[in-house]
Protein backbone atom coordinates (compact mmCIF):
# COMPACT_ATOMS: atom_id res chain seq x y z
CA UNK A 1 0.00 0.00 0.00
CA UNK A 2 1.34 3.44 -0.88
CA UNK A 3 2.65 5.79 1.79
CA UNK A 4 3.10 9.55 1.82
CA UNK A 5 4.57 12.14 4.14
CA UNK A 6 2.24 14.96 5.18
CA UNK A 7 3.05 17.93 7.39
CA UNK A 8 0.71 20.51 8.93
CA UNK A 9 2.82 23.65 8.76
CA UNK A 10 3.20 26.23 11.57
CA UNK A 11 0.30 28.38 10.29
CA UNK A 12 -2.08 25.40 10.51
CA UNK A 13 -0.98 24.80 14.12
CA UNK A 14 -1.10 28.50 15.13
CA UNK A 15 -4.56 28.91 13.65
CA UNK A 16 -6.02 25.96 15.54
CA UNK A 17 -6.69 23.95 12.40
CA UNK A 18 -4.88 20.71 13.33
CA UNK A 19 -8.05 18.74 14.02
CA UNK A 20 -9.96 20.08 11.06
CA UNK A 21 -7.15 19.32 8.60
CA UNK A 22 -6.32 15.87 9.95
CA UNK A 23 -10.05 15.05 9.85
CA UNK A 24 -10.12 15.60 6.09
CA UNK A 25 -7.38 13.03 5.46
CA UNK A 26 -8.87 10.66 8.02
CA UNK A 27 -12.41 10.89 6.65
CA UNK A 28 -11.14 10.38 3.12
CA UNK A 29 -9.94 6.98 4.28
CA UNK A 30 -6.18 7.44 4.43
CA UNK A 31 -4.73 5.57 7.40
CA UNK A 32 -2.38 7.33 9.83
CA UNK A 33 0.64 5.11 10.50
CA UNK A 34 2.91 7.71 12.16
CA UNK A 35 2.45 11.14 13.70
CA UNK A 36 4.38 13.66 15.79
CA UNK A 37 4.09 17.24 17.06
CA UNK A 38 7.45 18.95 16.89
CA UNK A 39 9.52 22.05 16.26
CA UNK A 40 11.53 21.72 13.05
CA UNK A 41 15.26 22.34 13.35
CA UNK A 42 17.01 24.40 10.69
CA UNK A 43 18.98 21.30 9.72
CA UNK A 44 15.83 19.22 9.15
CA UNK A 45 14.13 22.07 7.27
CA UNK A 46 17.13 22.44 4.96
CA UNK A 47 17.25 18.71 4.25
CA UNK A 48 13.48 18.57 3.64
CA UNK A 49 13.52 21.53 1.25
CA UNK A 50 16.95 20.87 -0.31
CA UNK A 51 15.43 20.75 -3.82
CA UNK A 52 14.37 24.40 -3.43
CA UNK A 53 17.77 25.73 -2.32
CA UNK A 54 18.69 28.78 -4.38
CA UNK A 55 15.11 29.69 -5.26
CA UNK A 56 14.06 33.24 -4.35
CA UNK A 57 11.49 31.98 -1.80
CA UNK A 58 13.89 29.52 -0.11
CA UNK A 59 14.97 31.67 2.87
CA UNK A 60 11.40 32.67 3.66
CA UNK A 61 10.30 29.04 3.37
CA UNK A 62 12.93 27.87 5.88
CA UNK A 63 12.04 30.74 8.22
CA UNK A 64 8.31 29.85 8.00
CA UNK A 65 8.71 26.13 8.53
CA UNK A 66 11.02 26.58 11.55
CA UNK A 67 8.90 29.36 13.09
CA UNK A 68 6.72 27.16 15.28
CA UNK A 69 5.65 23.58 15.86
CA UNK A 70 4.33 21.40 13.05
CA UNK A 71 2.45 18.11 12.93
CA UNK A 72 4.27 15.51 10.82
CA UNK A 73 2.59 12.29 9.75
CA UNK A 74 2.70 9.34 7.41
CA UNK A 75 -0.52 8.40 5.63
CA UNK A 76 -1.15 5.09 3.93
CA UNK A 77 -3.67 3.96 1.33
CA UNK A 78 -4.13 3.24 -2.37
CA UNK A 79 -2.60 6.13 -4.35
CA UNK A 80 -1.92 7.90 -1.04
CA UNK A 81 0.52 10.39 -2.60
CA UNK A 82 -1.90 11.72 -5.23
CA UNK A 83 -4.95 11.42 -2.98
CA UNK A 84 -3.25 13.48 -0.26
CA UNK A 85 -2.13 16.14 -2.74
CA UNK A 86 -5.60 16.38 -4.26
CA UNK A 87 -7.06 16.77 -0.77
CA UNK A 88 -4.54 19.59 -0.13
CA UNK A 89 -5.12 21.43 -3.41
CA UNK A 90 -2.73 23.39 -5.65
CA UNK A 91 0.45 24.86 -4.14
CA UNK A 92 -0.90 28.40 -4.45
CA UNK A 93 -4.24 28.71 -2.60
CA UNK A 94 -5.35 31.16 -5.30
CA UNK A 95 -5.34 28.27 -7.79
CA UNK A 96 -6.58 25.56 -5.41
CA UNK A 97 -9.98 24.05 -6.13
CA UNK A 98 -12.76 24.89 -3.70
CA UNK A 99 -13.16 22.17 -1.12
CA UNK A 100 -9.42 21.54 -0.83
CA UNK A 101 -7.52 22.42 2.33
CA UNK A 102 -5.45 25.18 0.74
CA UNK A 103 -8.49 26.79 -0.89
CA UNK A 104 -10.73 26.52 2.14
CA UNK A 105 -8.21 27.85 4.66
CA UNK A 106 -5.55 29.76 2.72
CA UNK A 107 -4.90 32.88 0.66
CA UNK A 108 -1.17 33.00 -0.06
CA UNK A 109 1.44 30.54 -1.34
CA UNK A 110 3.78 31.36 1.54
CA UNK A 111 1.11 30.33 4.08
CA UNK A 112 -0.37 27.27 2.41
CA UNK A 113 -0.89 25.21 5.58
CA UNK A 114 0.18 21.75 4.47
CA UNK A 115 2.93 19.78 2.79
CA UNK A 116 2.55 16.47 0.96
CA UNK A 117 5.14 14.38 -0.87
CA UNK A 118 4.98 14.86 -4.65
CA UNK A 119 6.01 11.39 -5.86
CA UNK A 120 7.18 7.93 -4.78
CA UNK A 121 10.88 8.82 -4.48
CA UNK A 122 10.14 12.01 -2.56
CA UNK A 123 7.76 10.12 -0.26
CA UNK A 124 10.39 7.47 0.54
CA UNK A 125 13.01 10.16 1.19
CA UNK A 126 10.74 12.31 3.36
CA UNK A 127 9.34 9.38 5.39
CA UNK A 128 12.90 8.23 6.09
CA UNK A 129 14.04 11.76 6.96
CA UNK A 130 11.20 12.49 9.40
CA UNK A 131 10.42 9.06 10.86
CA UNK A 132 13.14 6.56 9.96
CA UNK A 133 11.46 3.19 10.43
CA UNK A 134 9.16 4.37 13.25
CA UNK A 135 5.97 3.50 11.42
CA UNK A 136 3.06 1.68 13.01
CA UNK A 137 1.02 -0.21 10.46
CA UNK A 138 -2.18 -1.52 12.04
CA UNK A 139 -5.30 -3.45 11.11
CA UNK A 140 -8.22 -1.06 10.73
CA UNK A 141 -11.50 -2.94 11.10
CA UNK A 142 -13.41 -0.48 8.94
CA UNK A 143 -11.08 -1.05 5.97
CA UNK A 144 -13.47 -3.56 4.38
CA UNK A 145 -15.95 -0.66 4.00
CA UNK A 146 -13.35 1.70 2.53
CA UNK A 147 -11.26 -0.65 0.36
CA UNK A 148 -12.91 -3.18 -1.95
P1 LIG B 1 4.19 21.90 -2.85
O1 LIG B 1 4.24 22.29 -1.40
O2 LIG B 1 2.81 22.01 -3.41
O3 LIG B 1 4.81 20.55 -3.13
P2 LIG B 1 6.62 23.05 -3.96
O4 LIG B 1 7.30 21.79 -3.58
O5 LIG B 1 6.78 23.51 -5.37
O6 LIG B 1 5.04 22.98 -3.66
O7 LIG B 1 7.12 24.22 -3.03
C1 LIG B 1 7.31 23.99 -1.64
C2 LIG B 1 6.77 25.15 -0.87
O8 LIG B 1 7.52 26.33 -1.18
C3 LIG B 1 5.32 25.50 -1.22
O9 LIG B 1 4.40 24.75 -0.45
C4 LIG B 1 5.27 26.96 -0.89
C5 LIG B 1 6.66 27.46 -1.23
N1 LIG B 1 6.72 28.02 -2.57
C6 LIG B 1 6.78 27.35 -3.74
N2 LIG B 1 6.83 28.16 -4.78
C7 LIG B 1 6.79 29.41 -4.26
C8 LIG B 1 6.79 30.72 -4.82
N3 LIG B 1 6.87 30.91 -6.14
N4 LIG B 1 6.74 31.76 -3.97
C9 LIG B 1 6.67 31.59 -2.63
N5 LIG B 1 6.67 30.39 -2.04
C10 LIG B 1 6.72 29.32 -2.84
MG1 LIG C 1 6.76 19.90 -2.96
PDB file of C-alpha atoms and ligand atoms in Angstrom:
ATOM      1  CA  UNK A   1       0.000   0.000   0.000  1.00  0.00           C
ATOM      2  CA  UNK A   2       1.336   3.441  -0.880  1.00  0.00           C
ATOM      3  CA  UNK A   3       2.645   5.791   1.795  1.00  0.00           C
ATOM      4  CA  UNK A   4       3.098   9.547   1.818  1.00  0.00           C
ATOM      5  CA  UNK A   5       4.574  12.137   4.140  1.00  0.00           C
ATOM      6  CA  UNK A   6       2.242  14.956   5.180  1.00  0.00           C
ATOM      7  CA  UNK A   7       3.047  17.933   7.387  1.00  0.00           C
ATOM      8  CA  UNK A   8       0.713  20.505   8.934  1.00  0.00           C
ATOM      9  CA  UNK A   9       2.825  23.651   8.755  1.00  0.00           C
ATOM     10  CA  UNK A  10       3.198  26.233  11.568  1.00  0.00           C
ATOM     11  CA  UNK A  11       0.295  28.382  10.289  1.00  0.00           C
ATOM     12  CA  UNK A  12      -2.084  25.405  10.511  1.00  0.00           C
ATOM     13  CA  UNK A  13      -0.980  24.804  14.122  1.00  0.00           C
ATOM     14  CA  UNK A  14      -1.100  28.497  15.127  1.00  0.00           C
ATOM     15  CA  UNK A  15      -4.561  28.912  13.646  1.00  0.00           C
ATOM     16  CA  UNK A  16      -6.023  25.961  15.544  1.00  0.00           C
ATOM     17  CA  UNK A  17      -6.694  23.954  12.398  1.00  0.00           C
ATOM     18  CA  UNK A  18      -4.875  20.714  13.332  1.00  0.00           C
ATOM     19  CA  UNK A  19      -8.051  18.741  14.022  1.00  0.00           C
ATOM     20  CA  UNK A  20      -9.957  20.083  11.057  1.00  0.00           C
ATOM     21  CA  UNK A  21      -7.152  19.320   8.605  1.00  0.00           C
ATOM     22  CA  UNK A  22      -6.318  15.867   9.945  1.00  0.00           C
ATOM     23  CA  UNK A  23     -10.047  15.052   9.849  1.00  0.00           C
ATOM     24  CA  UNK A  24     -10.117  15.602   6.094  1.00  0.00           C
ATOM     25  CA  UNK A  25      -7.381  13.029   5.460  1.00  0.00           C
ATOM     26  CA  UNK A  26      -8.871  10.665   8.018  1.00  0.00           C
ATOM     27  CA  UNK A  27     -12.412  10.893   6.652  1.00  0.00           C
ATOM     28  CA  UNK A  28     -11.139  10.381   3.123  1.00  0.00           C
ATOM     29  CA  UNK A  29      -9.937   6.978   4.275  1.00  0.00           C
ATOM     30  CA  UNK A  30      -6.182   7.437   4.433  1.00  0.00           C
ATOM     31  CA  UNK A  31      -4.732   5.574   7.404  1.00  0.00           C
ATOM     32  CA  UNK A  32      -2.382   7.333   9.833  1.00  0.00           C
ATOM     33  CA  UNK A  33       0.636   5.109  10.502  1.00  0.00           C
ATOM     34  CA  UNK A  34       2.914   7.710  12.158  1.00  0.00           C
ATOM     35  CA  UNK A  35       2.446  11.136  13.697  1.00  0.00           C
ATOM     36  CA  UNK A  36       4.375  13.658  15.793  1.00  0.00           C
ATOM     37  CA  UNK A  37       4.093  17.244  17.056  1.00  0.00           C
ATOM     38  CA  UNK A  38       7.454  18.946  16.889  1.00  0.00           C
ATOM     39  CA  UNK A  39       9.523  22.047  16.263  1.00  0.00           C
ATOM     40  CA  UNK A  40      11.528  21.723  13.051  1.00  0.00           C
ATOM     41  CA  UNK A  41      15.264  22.344  13.349  1.00  0.00           C
ATOM     42  CA  UNK A  42      17.006  24.399  10.688  1.00  0.00           C
ATOM     43  CA  UNK A  43      18.982  21.296   9.723  1.00  0.00           C
ATOM     44  CA  UNK A  44      15.834  19.218   9.147  1.00  0.00           C
ATOM     45  CA  UNK A  45      14.132  22.073   7.269  1.00  0.00           C
ATOM     46  CA  UNK A  46      17.134  22.441   4.955  1.00  0.00           C
ATOM     47  CA  UNK A  47      17.247  18.711   4.247  1.00  0.00           C
ATOM     48  CA  UNK A  48      13.483  18.575   3.645  1.00  0.00           C
ATOM     49  CA  UNK A  49      13.519  21.530   1.249  1.00  0.00           C
ATOM     50  CA  UNK A  50      16.955  20.873  -0.312  1.00  0.00           C
ATOM     51  CA  UNK A  51      15.425  20.755  -3.823  1.00  0.00           C
ATOM     52  CA  UNK A  52      14.373  24.401  -3.433  1.00  0.00           C
ATOM     53  CA  UNK A  53      17.774  25.727  -2.316  1.00  0.00           C
ATOM     54  CA  UNK A  54      18.691  28.775  -4.382  1.00  0.00           C
ATOM     55  CA  UNK A  55      15.109  29.685  -5.260  1.00  0.00           C
ATOM     56  CA  UNK A  56      14.055  33.238  -4.347  1.00  0.00           C
ATOM     57  CA  UNK A  57      11.491  31.984  -1.803  1.00  0.00           C
ATOM     58  CA  UNK A  58      13.890  29.517  -0.111  1.00  0.00           C
ATOM     59  CA  UNK A  59      14.972  31.665   2.872  1.00  0.00           C
ATOM     60  CA  UNK A  60      11.395  32.666   3.656  1.00  0.00           C
ATOM     61  CA  UNK A  61      10.298  29.043   3.367  1.00  0.00           C
ATOM     62  CA  UNK A  62      12.930  27.867   5.884  1.00  0.00           C
ATOM     63  CA  UNK A  63      12.039  30.743   8.222  1.00  0.00           C
ATOM     64  CA  UNK A  64       8.309  29.849   8.003  1.00  0.00           C
ATOM     65  CA  UNK A  65       8.710  26.125   8.528  1.00  0.00           C
ATOM     66  CA  UNK A  66      11.020  26.581  11.545  1.00  0.00           C
ATOM     67  CA  UNK A  67       8.905  29.364  13.090  1.00  0.00           C
ATOM     68  CA  UNK A  68       6.721  27.157  15.279  1.00  0.00           C
ATOM     69  CA  UNK A  69       5.652  23.580  15.855  1.00  0.00           C
ATOM     70  CA  UNK A  70       4.330  21.400  13.052  1.00  0.00           C
ATOM     71  CA  UNK A  71       2.451  18.107  12.925  1.00  0.00           C
ATOM     72  CA  UNK A  72       4.266  15.515  10.820  1.00  0.00           C
ATOM     73  CA  UNK A  73       2.591  12.287   9.752  1.00  0.00           C
ATOM     74  CA  UNK A  74       2.699   9.345   7.412  1.00  0.00           C
ATOM     75  CA  UNK A  75      -0.519   8.401   5.634  1.00  0.00           C
ATOM     76  CA  UNK A  76      -1.149   5.090   3.926  1.00  0.00           C
ATOM     77  CA  UNK A  77      -3.671   3.961   1.326  1.00  0.00           C
ATOM     78  CA  UNK A  78      -4.132   3.239  -2.367  1.00  0.00           C
ATOM     79  CA  UNK A  79      -2.602   6.132  -4.348  1.00  0.00           C
ATOM     80  CA  UNK A  80      -1.923   7.896  -1.036  1.00  0.00           C
ATOM     81  CA  UNK A  81       0.515  10.387  -2.604  1.00  0.00           C
ATOM     82  CA  UNK A  82      -1.903  11.720  -5.227  1.00  0.00           C
ATOM     83  CA  UNK A  83      -4.949  11.423  -2.984  1.00  0.00           C
ATOM     84  CA  UNK A  84      -3.251  13.483  -0.260  1.00  0.00           C
ATOM     85  CA  UNK A  85      -2.127  16.143  -2.737  1.00  0.00           C
ATOM     86  CA  UNK A  86      -5.601  16.377  -4.259  1.00  0.00           C
ATOM     87  CA  UNK A  87      -7.061  16.767  -0.773  1.00  0.00           C
ATOM     88  CA  UNK A  88      -4.545  19.594  -0.125  1.00  0.00           C
ATOM     89  CA  UNK A  89      -5.117  21.434  -3.412  1.00  0.00           C
ATOM     90  CA  UNK A  90      -2.731  23.386  -5.651  1.00  0.00           C
ATOM     91  CA  UNK A  91       0.453  24.858  -4.142  1.00  0.00           C
ATOM     92  CA  UNK A  92      -0.900  28.405  -4.447  1.00  0.00           C
ATOM     93  CA  UNK A  93      -4.239  28.707  -2.601  1.00  0.00           C
ATOM     94  CA  UNK A  94      -5.346  31.158  -5.302  1.00  0.00           C
ATOM     95  CA  UNK A  95      -5.344  28.267  -7.790  1.00  0.00           C
ATOM     96  CA  UNK A  96      -6.581  25.562  -5.408  1.00  0.00           C
ATOM     97  CA  UNK A  97      -9.980  24.048  -6.127  1.00  0.00           C
ATOM     98  CA  UNK A  98     -12.760  24.887  -3.695  1.00  0.00           C
ATOM     99  CA  UNK A  99     -13.157  22.165  -1.125  1.00  0.00           C
ATOM    100  CA  UNK A 100      -9.424  21.543  -0.830  1.00  0.00           C
ATOM    101  CA  UNK A 101      -7.520  22.424   2.333  1.00  0.00           C
ATOM    102  CA  UNK A 102      -5.451  25.178   0.738  1.00  0.00           C
ATOM    103  CA  UNK A 103      -8.485  26.794  -0.887  1.00  0.00           C
ATOM    104  CA  UNK A 104     -10.733  26.524   2.138  1.00  0.00           C
ATOM    105  CA  UNK A 105      -8.206  27.853   4.656  1.00  0.00           C
ATOM    106  CA  UNK A 106      -5.551  29.758   2.718  1.00  0.00           C
ATOM    107  CA  UNK A 107      -4.903  32.881   0.658  1.00  0.00           C
ATOM    108  CA  UNK A 108      -1.172  32.995  -0.065  1.00  0.00           C
ATOM    109  CA  UNK A 109       1.437  30.543  -1.343  1.00  0.00           C
ATOM    110  CA  UNK A 110       3.777  31.359   1.536  1.00  0.00           C
ATOM    111  CA  UNK A 111       1.114  30.329   4.084  1.00  0.00           C
ATOM    112  CA  UNK A 112      -0.373  27.274   2.412  1.00  0.00           C
ATOM    113  CA  UNK A 113      -0.886  25.211   5.585  1.00  0.00           C
ATOM    114  CA  UNK A 114       0.183  21.753   4.467  1.00  0.00           C
ATOM    115  CA  UNK A 115       2.928  19.775   2.788  1.00  0.00           C
ATOM    116  CA  UNK A 116       2.550  16.468   0.963  1.00  0.00           C
ATOM    117  CA  UNK A 117       5.140  14.376  -0.873  1.00  0.00           C
ATOM    118  CA  UNK A 118       4.978  14.860  -4.651  1.00  0.00           C
ATOM    119  CA  UNK A 119       6.013  11.393  -5.858  1.00  0.00           C
ATOM    120  CA  UNK A 120       7.183   7.927  -4.779  1.00  0.00           C
ATOM    121  CA  UNK A 121      10.878   8.821  -4.478  1.00  0.00           C
ATOM    122  CA  UNK A 122      10.143  12.011  -2.558  1.00  0.00           C
ATOM    123  CA  UNK A 123       7.764  10.119  -0.263  1.00  0.00           C
ATOM    124  CA  UNK A 124      10.385   7.474   0.538  1.00  0.00           C
ATOM    125  CA  UNK A 125      13.011  10.157   1.187  1.00  0.00           C
ATOM    126  CA  UNK A 126      10.738  12.307   3.360  1.00  0.00           C
ATOM    127  CA  UNK A 127       9.344   9.384   5.388  1.00  0.00           C
ATOM    128  CA  UNK A 128      12.903   8.235   6.089  1.00  0.00           C
ATOM    129  CA  UNK A 129      14.036  11.760   6.963  1.00  0.00           C
ATOM    130  CA  UNK A 130      11.198  12.494   9.404  1.00  0.00           C
ATOM    131  CA  UNK A 131      10.416   9.065  10.855  1.00  0.00           C
ATOM    132  CA  UNK A 132      13.145   6.557   9.957  1.00  0.00           C
ATOM    133  CA  UNK A 133      11.465   3.192  10.425  1.00  0.00           C
ATOM    134  CA  UNK A 134       9.155   4.373  13.246  1.00  0.00           C
ATOM    135  CA  UNK A 135       5.968   3.499  11.418  1.00  0.00           C
ATOM    136  CA  UNK A 136       3.060   1.682  13.007  1.00  0.00           C
ATOM    137  CA  UNK A 137       1.016  -0.213  10.460  1.00  0.00           C
ATOM    138  CA  UNK A 138      -2.179  -1.524  12.037  1.00  0.00           C
ATOM    139  CA  UNK A 139      -5.304  -3.452  11.111  1.00  0.00           C
ATOM    140  CA  UNK A 140      -8.222  -1.062  10.729  1.00  0.00           C
ATOM    141  CA  UNK A 141     -11.501  -2.942  11.103  1.00  0.00           C
ATOM    142  CA  UNK A 142     -13.413  -0.485   8.936  1.00  0.00           C
ATOM    143  CA  UNK A 143     -11.081  -1.047   5.972  1.00  0.00           C
ATOM    144  CA  UNK A 144     -13.465  -3.564   4.385  1.00  0.00           C
ATOM    145  CA  UNK A 145     -15.946  -0.664   3.998  1.00  0.00           C
ATOM    146  CA  UNK A 146     -13.354   1.701   2.526  1.00  0.00           C
ATOM    147  CA  UNK A 147     -11.264  -0.650   0.356  1.00  0.00           C
ATOM    148  CA  UNK A 148     -12.911  -3.178  -1.954  1.00  0.00           C
TER     149      UNK A 148
HETATM  150  P1  LIG B   1       4.187  21.895  -2.851  1.00  0.00           P
HETATM  151  O1  LIG B   1       4.244  22.292  -1.403  1.00  0.00           O
HETATM  152  O2  LIG B   1       2.807  22.009  -3.410  1.00  0.00           O
HETATM  153  O3  LIG B   1       4.811  20.548  -3.133  1.00  0.00           O
HETATM  154  P2  LIG B   1       6.616  23.045  -3.961  1.00  0.00           P
HETATM  155  O4  LIG B   1       7.301  21.787  -3.578  1.00  0.00           O
HETATM  156  O5  LIG B   1       6.777  23.509  -5.371  1.00  0.00           O
HETATM  157  O6  LIG B   1       5.043  22.976  -3.658  1.00  0.00           O
HETATM  158  O7  LIG B   1       7.116  24.217  -3.027  1.00  0.00           O
HETATM  159  C1  LIG B   1       7.313  23.987  -1.643  1.00  0.00           C
HETATM  160  C2  LIG B   1       6.766  25.154  -0.869  1.00  0.00           C
HETATM  161  O8  LIG B   1       7.519  26.328  -1.184  1.00  0.00           O
HETATM  162  C3  LIG B   1       5.316  25.502  -1.215  1.00  0.00           C
HETATM  163  O9  LIG B   1       4.402  24.754  -0.454  1.00  0.00           O
HETATM  164  C4  LIG B   1       5.266  26.959  -0.894  1.00  0.00           C
HETATM  165  C5  LIG B   1       6.665  27.455  -1.225  1.00  0.00           C
HETATM  166  N1  LIG B   1       6.723  28.021  -2.569  1.00  0.00           N
HETATM  167  C6  LIG B   1       6.780  27.350  -3.739  1.00  0.00           C
HETATM  168  N2  LIG B   1       6.825  28.162  -4.782  1.00  0.00           N
HETATM  169  C7  LIG B   1       6.793  29.414  -4.264  1.00  0.00           C
HETATM  170  C8  LIG B   1       6.794  30.718  -4.816  1.00  0.00           C
HETATM  171  N3  LIG B   1       6.869  30.910  -6.137  1.00  0.00           N
HETATM  172  N4  LIG B   1       6.739  31.761  -3.970  1.00  0.00           N
HETATM  173  C9  LIG B   1       6.672  31.594  -2.631  1.00  0.00           C
HETATM  174  N5  LIG B   1       6.671  30.389  -2.042  1.00  0.00           N
HETATM  175  C10 LIG B   1       6.720  29.320  -2.842  1.00  0.00           C
HETATM  176 MG1  LIG B   2       6.760  19.903  -2.961  1.00  0.00          MG
END
